[in-house]
Amino acid sequence: MTPLSTSRPRCPACLRPHSACICRWATPVAHRTEVLILQHPLEVHEAKGTARLLHLSLPHSRMVTGERFDASALQPLLTAPFGATDAATAPRHALLLYPEAPQDATLGIATPPPLNPAWLQSPERLRLVVLDGTWRKSRKMLHQNPLLQQLPRLPLRELPASRYRIRTAHQPHQLSTLEATCAALAQLEGHPRRFEPLLGAFDRFVAQQAAWQGRR
């Protein structure tokens, strides 16, 4: 995978070179569950990355870059209001979008607590935590941040086939960050069709990236 060059002038919104700007694909959608995207530093300038497009399209999202976070900085990211206008709202229930794996214990990753079914009755009180990185990078982020290990995880049901043909998946169920988050929000909020416009924009983004790859 070839990272984006860091020497050219960049779009201030998507952080890509102006010639590779993806803001045209940003498709704002209504959603009640907040989304916190924790992006691995090596993904920031990855041309095939989908997290920035996701963030630009989700009004109630926040994106933070890092691999190992200080607990005092991470805790408010998980539960505190995102902005001053939300200061009067109650703390959010954070849940991690990440599959449980049999090898977690052997890697020193704690078993997550069960997800409280009552939380699912109020999607507007939830904050979905998404790790943006390859399987190896995201597992390292989980390993290095005990607070993330303490979050209940959201198991995704009836996953669609990935439309992310520009990046190789190691397992059939692996989706891009954008696809997985849309699937999770659709499941939590019960409105799968609401996210179809964003997935359509994602398809056009993938086609653009595939065309550039073909020219190389």
Coordinates of C-alpha atoms in Angstrom, one line a residue, residues 3-213:
P3 CA 0.8 6.2 1.6
L4 CA -0.2 9.7 0.4
S5 CA 2.6 12.1 -0.2
T6 CA 3.0 14.6 2.7
S7 CA 4.8 17.2 0.6
R8 CA 1.9 18.6 -1.5
P9 CA -0.6 21.2 -0.3
R10 CA -3.5 19.6 1.4
C11 CA -7.2 20.0 1.8
P12 CA -7.9 21.3 5.3
A13 CA -11.0 19.1 5.6
C14 CA -9.9 15.6 4.4
L15 CA -6.1 16.2 4.8
R16 CA -5.4 14.8 1.4
P17 CA -3.5 16.5 -1.5
H18 CA -5.9 18.8 -3.4
S19 CA -5.6 16.5 -6.4
A20 CA -6.8 13.6 -4.3
C21 CA -9.4 15.4 -2.2
I22 CA -12.3 13.2 -1.1
C23 CA -14.6 15.9 0.1
R24 CA -16.9 15.4 -2.9
W25 CA -17.8 12.0 -1.5
A26 CA -18.8 13.3 1.9
T27 CA -22.4 12.4 2.4
P28 CA -23.9 13.7 5.8
V29 CA -26.4 11.3 7.2
A30 CA -28.6 11.6 10.3
H31 CA -27.6 9.3 13.2
R32 CA -28.4 9.2 16.9
T33 CA -25.5 7.1 18.2
E34 CA -22.3 9.1 18.6
V35 CA -19.1 7.7 17.0
L36 CA -15.6 8.1 18.3
I37 CA -13.0 7.1 15.7
L38 CA -9.5 6.3 17.1
Q39 CA -7.2 6.3 14.1
H40 CA -3.8 4.6 14.1
P41 CA -1.1 7.2 13.2
L42 CA 0.0 5.2 10.2
E43 CA -3.5 5.4 8.7
V44 CA -3.6 9.2 8.6
H45 CA -2.1 9.5 5.1
E46 CA -3.1 6.1 3.8
A47 CA -4.7 6.8 0.4
K48 CA -7.2 3.9 0.7
G49 CA -8.3 4.8 4.2
T50 CA -12.0 5.4 4.8
A51 CA -12.1 6.8 8.3
R52 CA -11.8 10.5 7.2
L53 CA -14.7 10.1 4.7
L54 CA -16.7 8.5 7.5
H55 CA -16.0 11.3 9.9
L56 CA -16.9 14.0 7.3
S57 CA -20.2 12.2 6.8
L58 CA -21.2 11.7 10.4
P59 CA -22.2 14.9 12.2
H60 CA -22.1 13.3 15.6
S61 CA -18.6 11.9 15.3
R62 CA -15.1 12.8 16.6
M63 CA -11.8 11.6 15.2
V64 CA -8.6 11.3 17.3
T65 CA -5.2 10.0 16.2
G66 CA -3.0 7.9 18.4
E67 CA -1.8 4.4 19.2
R68 CA -1.4 4.5 23.0
F69 CA -3.6 7.0 24.9
D70 CA -3.1 8.3 28.4
A71 CA -6.0 7.0 30.5
S72 CA -6.8 10.5 31.8
A73 CA -7.2 11.7 28.2
L74 CA -9.0 8.6 26.9
Q75 CA -11.7 8.4 29.5
P76 CA -13.4 11.7 28.7
L77 CA -13.2 10.8 25.0
L78 CA -15.2 7.7 25.8
T79 CA -18.0 9.2 27.9
A80 CA -17.9 13.0 28.2
P81 CA -19.9 15.3 25.9
F82 CA -18.1 16.0 22.6
G83 CA -18.7 19.8 22.7
A84 CA -19.7 22.7 25.0
T85 CA -23.2 22.7 23.6
D86 CA -23.7 19.1 24.9
A87 CA -22.4 19.8 28.3
A88 CA -25.8 19.3 30.0
T89 CA -26.3 15.9 28.5
A90 CA -25.7 12.7 30.5
P91 CA -22.5 10.7 30.0
R92 CA -22.6 8.3 27.1
H93 CA -22.4 4.5 27.3
A94 CA -19.3 3.5 25.3
L95 CA -19.2 0.3 23.4
L96 CA -16.4 -1.0 21.2
L97 CA -16.9 -2.1 17.6
Y98 CA -14.5 -5.0 17.7
P99 CA -15.0 -8.8 17.4
E100 CA -14.1 -11.1 20.2
A101 CA -11.3 -13.4 19.2
P102 CA -10.2 -16.7 20.8
Q103 CA -6.6 -15.5 20.9
D104 CA -7.4 -12.4 23.0
A105 CA -6.3 -14.0 26.3
T106 CA -3.1 -15.3 24.9
L107 CA -2.3 -11.8 23.7
G108 CA -2.9 -10.3 27.1
I109 CA -6.2 -8.7 26.2
A110 CA -8.8 -8.9 28.9
T111 CA -12.2 -10.5 28.3
P112 CA -14.7 -7.7 27.8
P113 CA -17.7 -7.2 30.0
P114 CA -21.1 -8.3 28.6
L115 CA -23.1 -5.6 26.8
N116 CA -26.0 -4.4 28.9
P117 CA -29.2 -5.1 26.8
A118 CA -30.9 -2.1 28.3
W119 CA -28.3 0.2 26.7
L120 CA -29.6 -0.8 23.2
Q121 CA -33.0 0.7 24.0
S122 CA -31.5 4.2 23.8
P123 CA -29.2 4.6 20.8
E124 CA -28.9 8.3 21.5
R125 CA -27.1 7.5 24.8
L126 CA -24.5 5.4 23.1
R127 CA -21.0 6.2 21.9
L128 CA -19.6 3.7 19.4
V129 CA -15.8 3.5 19.6
V130 CA -14.2 2.5 16.3
L131 CA -10.5 1.5 15.9
D132 CA -9.2 2.6 12.4
G133 CA -6.3 0.5 11.3
T134 CA -5.3 -2.8 9.9
W135 CA -6.1 -5.9 11.9
R136 CA -2.6 -5.9 13.4
K137 CA -2.6 -2.2 14.2
S138 CA -6.0 -2.2 15.8
R139 CA -5.2 -5.2 17.9
K140 CA -2.0 -3.4 19.1
M141 CA -4.1 -0.4 20.0
L142 CA -6.5 -2.6 22.0
H143 CA -3.6 -4.3 23.7
Q144 CA -2.0 -1.0 24.7
N145 CA -5.1 0.7 26.1
P146 CA -6.7 -1.1 29.0
L147 CA -9.6 1.3 29.1
L148 CA -10.6 0.0 25.6
Q149 CA -10.4 -3.6 26.9
Q150 CA -12.9 -2.7 29.6
L151 CA -15.6 -1.7 27.1
P152 CA -18.4 -4.1 26.1
R153 CA -18.2 -5.0 22.5
L154 CA -20.9 -4.9 19.8
P155 CA -21.3 -8.1 17.9
L156 CA -22.3 -7.4 14.3
R157 CA -25.1 -9.6 12.9
E158 CA -25.7 -10.6 9.3
L159 CA -22.7 -8.8 7.9
P160 CA -22.9 -7.9 4.2
A161 CA -20.0 -8.8 1.8
S162 CA -17.4 -6.1 1.7
R163 CA -17.4 -3.6 -1.2
Y164 CA -13.8 -2.6 -0.3
R165 CA -12.0 -4.2 -3.3
I166 CA -9.0 -1.9 -3.2
R167 CA -7.6 -3.4 0.1
T168 CA -7.0 -7.0 0.9
A169 CA -9.0 -8.6 3.7
H170 CA -7.5 -11.5 5.7
Q171 CA -10.9 -12.8 6.7
P172 CA -14.2 -12.9 4.8
H173 CA -16.0 -11.0 7.6
Q174 CA -13.5 -8.1 7.6
L175 CA -15.0 -4.8 6.4
S176 CA -13.5 -1.3 5.9
T177 CA -13.9 1.1 8.8
L178 CA -16.7 2.9 7.0
E179 CA -18.6 -0.2 6.1
A180 CA -18.3 -1.7 9.6
T181 CA -19.5 1.5 11.2
C182 CA -22.4 1.9 8.9
A183 CA -23.4 -1.7 9.7
A184 CA -23.1 -1.1 13.4
L185 CA -25.2 2.1 13.3
A186 CA -27.8 0.5 11.2
Q187 CA -28.0 -2.4 13.7
L188 CA -28.2 -0.1 16.7
E189 CA -30.7 2.4 15.3
G190 CA -32.8 0.0 13.2
H191 CA -32.6 2.0 10.0
P192 CA -30.2 0.2 7.5
R193 CA -31.5 2.2 4.5
R194 CA -30.5 5.5 6.1
F195 CA -26.8 4.7 5.5
E196 CA -27.2 3.6 1.8
P197 CA -26.4 7.1 0.4
L198 CA -23.1 7.0 2.3
L199 CA -22.3 3.5 1.2
G200 CA -23.1 4.7 -2.4
A201 CA -20.6 7.5 -2.0
F202 CA -18.1 4.9 -0.6
D203 CA -18.5 2.9 -3.8
R204 CA -17.6 5.9 -5.9
F205 CA -14.6 6.6 -3.7
V206 CA -13.5 3.0 -4.1
A207 CA -13.9 3.3 -7.9
Q208 CA -11.8 6.4 -7.9
Q209 CA -9.0 4.7 -5.9
A210 CA -9.2 1.6 -8.2
A211 CA -8.8 3.8 -11.3
W212 CA -5.7 5.5 -9.8
Q213 CA -4.3 2.1 -9.0

